[in-house]
Tab-separated table of C-alpha atoms and ligand atoms in Angstrom:
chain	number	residue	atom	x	y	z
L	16	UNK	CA	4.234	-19.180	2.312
L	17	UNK	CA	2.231	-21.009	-0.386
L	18	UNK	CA	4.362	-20.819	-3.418
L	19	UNK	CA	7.274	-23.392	-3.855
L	20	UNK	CA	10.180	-20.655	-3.530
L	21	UNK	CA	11.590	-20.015	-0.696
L	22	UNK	CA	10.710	-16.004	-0.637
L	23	UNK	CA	7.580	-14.362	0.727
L	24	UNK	CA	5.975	-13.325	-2.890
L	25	UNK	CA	4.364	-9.806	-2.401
L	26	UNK	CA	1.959	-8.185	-4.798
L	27	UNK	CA	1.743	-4.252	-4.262
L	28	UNK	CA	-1.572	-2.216	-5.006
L	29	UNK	CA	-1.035	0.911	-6.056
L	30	UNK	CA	-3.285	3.843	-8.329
L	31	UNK	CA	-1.065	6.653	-8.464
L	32	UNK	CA	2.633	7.587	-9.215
L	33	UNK	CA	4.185	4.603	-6.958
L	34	UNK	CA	6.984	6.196	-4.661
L	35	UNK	CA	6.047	3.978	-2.044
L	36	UNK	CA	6.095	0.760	-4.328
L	37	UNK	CA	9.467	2.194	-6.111
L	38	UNK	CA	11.290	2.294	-2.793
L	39	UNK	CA	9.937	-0.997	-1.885
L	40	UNK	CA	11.408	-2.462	-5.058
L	41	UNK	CA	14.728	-0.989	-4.472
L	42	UNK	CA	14.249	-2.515	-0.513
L	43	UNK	CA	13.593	-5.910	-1.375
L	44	UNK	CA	15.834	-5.830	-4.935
L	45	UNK	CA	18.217	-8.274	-2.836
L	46	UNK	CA	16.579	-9.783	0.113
L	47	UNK	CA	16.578	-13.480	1.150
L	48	UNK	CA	12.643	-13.868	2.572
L	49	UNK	CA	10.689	-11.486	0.394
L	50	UNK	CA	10.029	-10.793	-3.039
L	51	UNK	CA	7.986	-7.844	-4.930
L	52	UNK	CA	6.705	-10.447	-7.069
L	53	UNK	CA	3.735	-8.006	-8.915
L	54	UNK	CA	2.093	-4.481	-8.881
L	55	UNK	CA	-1.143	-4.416	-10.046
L	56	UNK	CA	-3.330	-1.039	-10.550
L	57	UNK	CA	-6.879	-0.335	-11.153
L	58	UNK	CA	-5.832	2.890	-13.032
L	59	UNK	CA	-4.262	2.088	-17.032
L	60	UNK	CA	-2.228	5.172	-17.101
L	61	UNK	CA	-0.854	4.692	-13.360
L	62	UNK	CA	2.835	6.144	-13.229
L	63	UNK	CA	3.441	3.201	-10.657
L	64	UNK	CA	2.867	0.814	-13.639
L	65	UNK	CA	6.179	2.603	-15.927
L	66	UNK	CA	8.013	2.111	-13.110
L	67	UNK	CA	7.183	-1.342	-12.154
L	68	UNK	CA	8.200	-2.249	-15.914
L	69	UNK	CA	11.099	-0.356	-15.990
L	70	UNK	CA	12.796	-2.165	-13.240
L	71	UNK	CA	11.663	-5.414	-14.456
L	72	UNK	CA	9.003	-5.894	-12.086
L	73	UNK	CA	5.425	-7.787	-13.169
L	74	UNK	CA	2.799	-4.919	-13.435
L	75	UNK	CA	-0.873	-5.276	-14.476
L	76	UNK	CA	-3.524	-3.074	-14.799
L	77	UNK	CA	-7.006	-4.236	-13.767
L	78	UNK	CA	-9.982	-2.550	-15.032
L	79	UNK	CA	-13.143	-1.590	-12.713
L	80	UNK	CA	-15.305	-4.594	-13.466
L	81	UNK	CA	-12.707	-7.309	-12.844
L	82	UNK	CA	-12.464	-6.232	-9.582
L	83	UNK	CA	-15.690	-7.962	-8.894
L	84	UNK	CA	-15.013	-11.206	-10.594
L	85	UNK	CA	-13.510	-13.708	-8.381
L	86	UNK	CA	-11.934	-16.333	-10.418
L	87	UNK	CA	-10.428	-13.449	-12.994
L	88	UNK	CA	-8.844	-11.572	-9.492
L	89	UNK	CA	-7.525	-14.610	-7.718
L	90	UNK	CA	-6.231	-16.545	-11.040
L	91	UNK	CA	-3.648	-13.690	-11.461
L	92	UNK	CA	-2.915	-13.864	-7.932
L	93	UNK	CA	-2.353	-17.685	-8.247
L	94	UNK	CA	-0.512	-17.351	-11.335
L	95	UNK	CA	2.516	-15.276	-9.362
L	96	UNK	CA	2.335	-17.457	-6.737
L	97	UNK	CA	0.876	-14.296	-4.091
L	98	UNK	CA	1.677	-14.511	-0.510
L	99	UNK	CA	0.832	-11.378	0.774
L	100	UNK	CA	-0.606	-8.230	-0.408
L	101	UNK	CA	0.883	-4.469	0.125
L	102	UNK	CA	-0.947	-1.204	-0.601
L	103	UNK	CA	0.437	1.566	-1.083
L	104	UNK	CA	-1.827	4.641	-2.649
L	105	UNK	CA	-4.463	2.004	-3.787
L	106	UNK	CA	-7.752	3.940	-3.842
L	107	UNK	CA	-10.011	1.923	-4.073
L	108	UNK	CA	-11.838	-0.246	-1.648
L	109	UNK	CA	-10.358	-4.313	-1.423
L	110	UNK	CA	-13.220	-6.849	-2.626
L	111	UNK	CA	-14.308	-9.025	0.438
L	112	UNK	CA	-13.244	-12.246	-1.682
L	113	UNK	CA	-9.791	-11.050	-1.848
L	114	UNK	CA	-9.881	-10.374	2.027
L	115	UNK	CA	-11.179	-13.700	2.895
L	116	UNK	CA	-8.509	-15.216	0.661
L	117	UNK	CA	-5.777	-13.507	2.326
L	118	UNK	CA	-6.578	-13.513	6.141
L	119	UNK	CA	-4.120	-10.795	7.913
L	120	UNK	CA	-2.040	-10.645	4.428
L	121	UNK	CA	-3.178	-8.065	3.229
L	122	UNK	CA	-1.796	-4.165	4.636
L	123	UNK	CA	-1.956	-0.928	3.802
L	124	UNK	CA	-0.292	2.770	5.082
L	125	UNK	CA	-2.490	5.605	5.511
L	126	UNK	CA	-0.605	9.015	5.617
L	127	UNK	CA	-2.125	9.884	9.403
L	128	UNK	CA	-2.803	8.875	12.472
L	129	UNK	CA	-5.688	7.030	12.267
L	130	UNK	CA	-8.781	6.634	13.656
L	131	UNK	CA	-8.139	10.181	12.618
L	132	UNK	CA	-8.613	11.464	9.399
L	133	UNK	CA	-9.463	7.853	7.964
L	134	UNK	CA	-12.332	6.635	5.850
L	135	UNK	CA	-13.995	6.899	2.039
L	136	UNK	CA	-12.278	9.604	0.452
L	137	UNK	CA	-9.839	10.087	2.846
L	138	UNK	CA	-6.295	9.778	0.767
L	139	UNK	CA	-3.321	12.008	-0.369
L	140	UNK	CA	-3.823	15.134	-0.601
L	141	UNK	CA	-7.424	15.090	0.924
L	142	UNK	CA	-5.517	13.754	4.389
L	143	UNK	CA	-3.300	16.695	4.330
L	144	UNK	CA	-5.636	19.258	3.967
L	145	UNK	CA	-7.856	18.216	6.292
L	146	UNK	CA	-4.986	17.311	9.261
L	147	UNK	CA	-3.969	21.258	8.167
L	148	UNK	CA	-7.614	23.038	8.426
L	149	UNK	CA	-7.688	21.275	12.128
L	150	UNK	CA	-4.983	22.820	13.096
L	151	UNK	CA	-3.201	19.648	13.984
L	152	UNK	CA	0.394	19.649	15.640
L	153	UNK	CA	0.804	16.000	14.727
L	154	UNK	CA	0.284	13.854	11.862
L	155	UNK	CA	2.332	10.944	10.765
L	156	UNK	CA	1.376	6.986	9.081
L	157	UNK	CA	-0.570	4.325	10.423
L	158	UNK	CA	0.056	0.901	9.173
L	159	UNK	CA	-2.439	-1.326	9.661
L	160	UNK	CA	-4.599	-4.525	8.684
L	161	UNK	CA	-6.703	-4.368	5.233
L	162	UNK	CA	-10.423	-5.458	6.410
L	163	UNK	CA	-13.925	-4.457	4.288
L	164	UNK	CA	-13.552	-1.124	5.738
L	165	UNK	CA	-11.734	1.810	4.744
L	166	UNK	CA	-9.013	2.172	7.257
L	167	UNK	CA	-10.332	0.099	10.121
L	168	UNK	CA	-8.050	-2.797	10.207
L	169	UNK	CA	-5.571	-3.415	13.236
L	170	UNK	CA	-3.361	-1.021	13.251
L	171	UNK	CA	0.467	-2.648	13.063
L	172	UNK	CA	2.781	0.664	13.419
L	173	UNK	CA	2.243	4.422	13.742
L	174	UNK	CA	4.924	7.230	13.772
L	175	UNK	CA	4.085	10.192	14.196
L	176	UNK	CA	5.751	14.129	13.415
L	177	UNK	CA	4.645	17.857	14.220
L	178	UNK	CA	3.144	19.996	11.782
L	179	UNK	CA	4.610	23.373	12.307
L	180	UNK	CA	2.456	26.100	11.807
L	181	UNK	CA	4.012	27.287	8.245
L	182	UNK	CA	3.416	23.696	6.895
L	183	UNK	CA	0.732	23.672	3.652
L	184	UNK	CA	-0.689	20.122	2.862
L	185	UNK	CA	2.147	20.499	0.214
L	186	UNK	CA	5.492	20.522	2.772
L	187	UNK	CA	3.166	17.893	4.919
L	188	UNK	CA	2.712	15.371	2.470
L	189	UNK	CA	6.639	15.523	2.037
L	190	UNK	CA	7.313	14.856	5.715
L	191	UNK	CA	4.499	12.339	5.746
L	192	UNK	CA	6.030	10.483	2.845
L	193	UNK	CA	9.951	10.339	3.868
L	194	UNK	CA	8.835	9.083	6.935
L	195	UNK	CA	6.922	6.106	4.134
L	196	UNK	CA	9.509	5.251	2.792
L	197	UNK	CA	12.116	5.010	6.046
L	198	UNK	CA	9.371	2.744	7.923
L	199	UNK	CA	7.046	1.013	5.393
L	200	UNK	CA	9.439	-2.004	4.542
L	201	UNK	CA	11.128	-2.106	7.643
L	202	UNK	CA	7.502	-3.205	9.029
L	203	UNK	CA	6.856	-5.413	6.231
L	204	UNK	CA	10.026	-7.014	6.554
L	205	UNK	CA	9.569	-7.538	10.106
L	206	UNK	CA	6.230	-9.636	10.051
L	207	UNK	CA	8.704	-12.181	8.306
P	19	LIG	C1	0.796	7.576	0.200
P	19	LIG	O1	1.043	8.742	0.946
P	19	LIG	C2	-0.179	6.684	0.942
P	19	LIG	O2	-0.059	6.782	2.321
P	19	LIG	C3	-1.483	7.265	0.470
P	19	LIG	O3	-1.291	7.520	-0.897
P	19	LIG	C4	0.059	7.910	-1.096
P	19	LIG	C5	0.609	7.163	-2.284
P	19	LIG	O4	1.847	7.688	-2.616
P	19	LIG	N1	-2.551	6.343	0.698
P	19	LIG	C6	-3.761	6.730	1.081
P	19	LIG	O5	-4.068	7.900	1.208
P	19	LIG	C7	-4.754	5.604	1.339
P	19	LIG	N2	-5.895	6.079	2.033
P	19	LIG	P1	2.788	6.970	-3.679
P	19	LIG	O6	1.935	6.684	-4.920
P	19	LIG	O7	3.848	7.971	-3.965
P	19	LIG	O8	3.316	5.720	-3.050
């Protein structure tokens, strides 16, 4: 911990609707070690940002080019007093200043079972359809380590679940999400 509090302050990444970073909100809404302290997105119209405001959570919106600009990136990091860094849905890749800043802070979920079906332009709906047209029995999340590349960190966690032979990438991204949100904070929570 770096900030004077005595909670773990967590800033989420997120570019999309945010069920991930909703249920982590309601998770940690009452918890003595960690705090969802910020979202930030790198899309303006991001669903995840409505919610973050409506339940009185910090949000920001970061556009493209301050991605790149050190001081701008880490002075709103400073400013809430960031401890660690969650993804969840971020699409984009995390600038190598931001990595170096946070060593083995900074962790994201990938809806598979990586090495498999990981890399640039691997996410959401893309996974499923590709863990579908390879006739996969198993798919799940991986949990793992943020580093420079997409989805090569140390993996943390992995659970896993079949893919039946009627499941579309549509029924698999449900099972691939409920099984999100029943492990994603748990395994946050426990590197505390
Ligand atoms: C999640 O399924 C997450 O695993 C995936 O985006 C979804 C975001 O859902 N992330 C990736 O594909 C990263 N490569 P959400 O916006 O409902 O939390």
């Amino acid at each position: 911990m770096t900030n004077n509090s005595n909670k773990v302050n967590i800033a989420m990444l997120a570019s999309g609707t945010g069920s991930n970073v909703l249920n982590f909100i309601n998770y940690f809404r009452i918890h003595s070690r960690i705090k969802i302290a910020l979202v930030i997105s790198n899309k303006p119209d991001a669903q995840v940002l409505k919610k973050a405001e409506m339940l009185n959570v910090p949000s920001v919106y970061i556009e493209k080019a301050k991605w790149n600009d050190p001081k701008y990136l880490l002075d709103i990091f400073k400013k809430h007093n960031i401890d660690f860094i969650v993804l969840a849905g971020f699409l984009s890749l995390v600038p190598a200043f931001l990595i170096q800043e946070y060593p083995n802070k900074i962790v994201n979920i990938h809806p598979a079972l990586l090495p498999k079906f990981g890399g640039k332009g691997m996410y959401g709906m893309n996974v499923h359809k590709a863990v579908i047209d390879s006739k996969e029995d198993k798919s799940g999340i991986s949990i793992h380590y943020v580093n420079e590349e997409y989805d090569k960190g140390r993996i943390i966690f992995q659970a896993s679940l079949f893919v039946s032979a009627n499941d579309t990438p549509e029924t698999l991204a449900k099972k691939v999400q409920k099984l999100e949100h029943e492990h994603y904070p748990r395994v946050i929570e426990g590197l505390f």
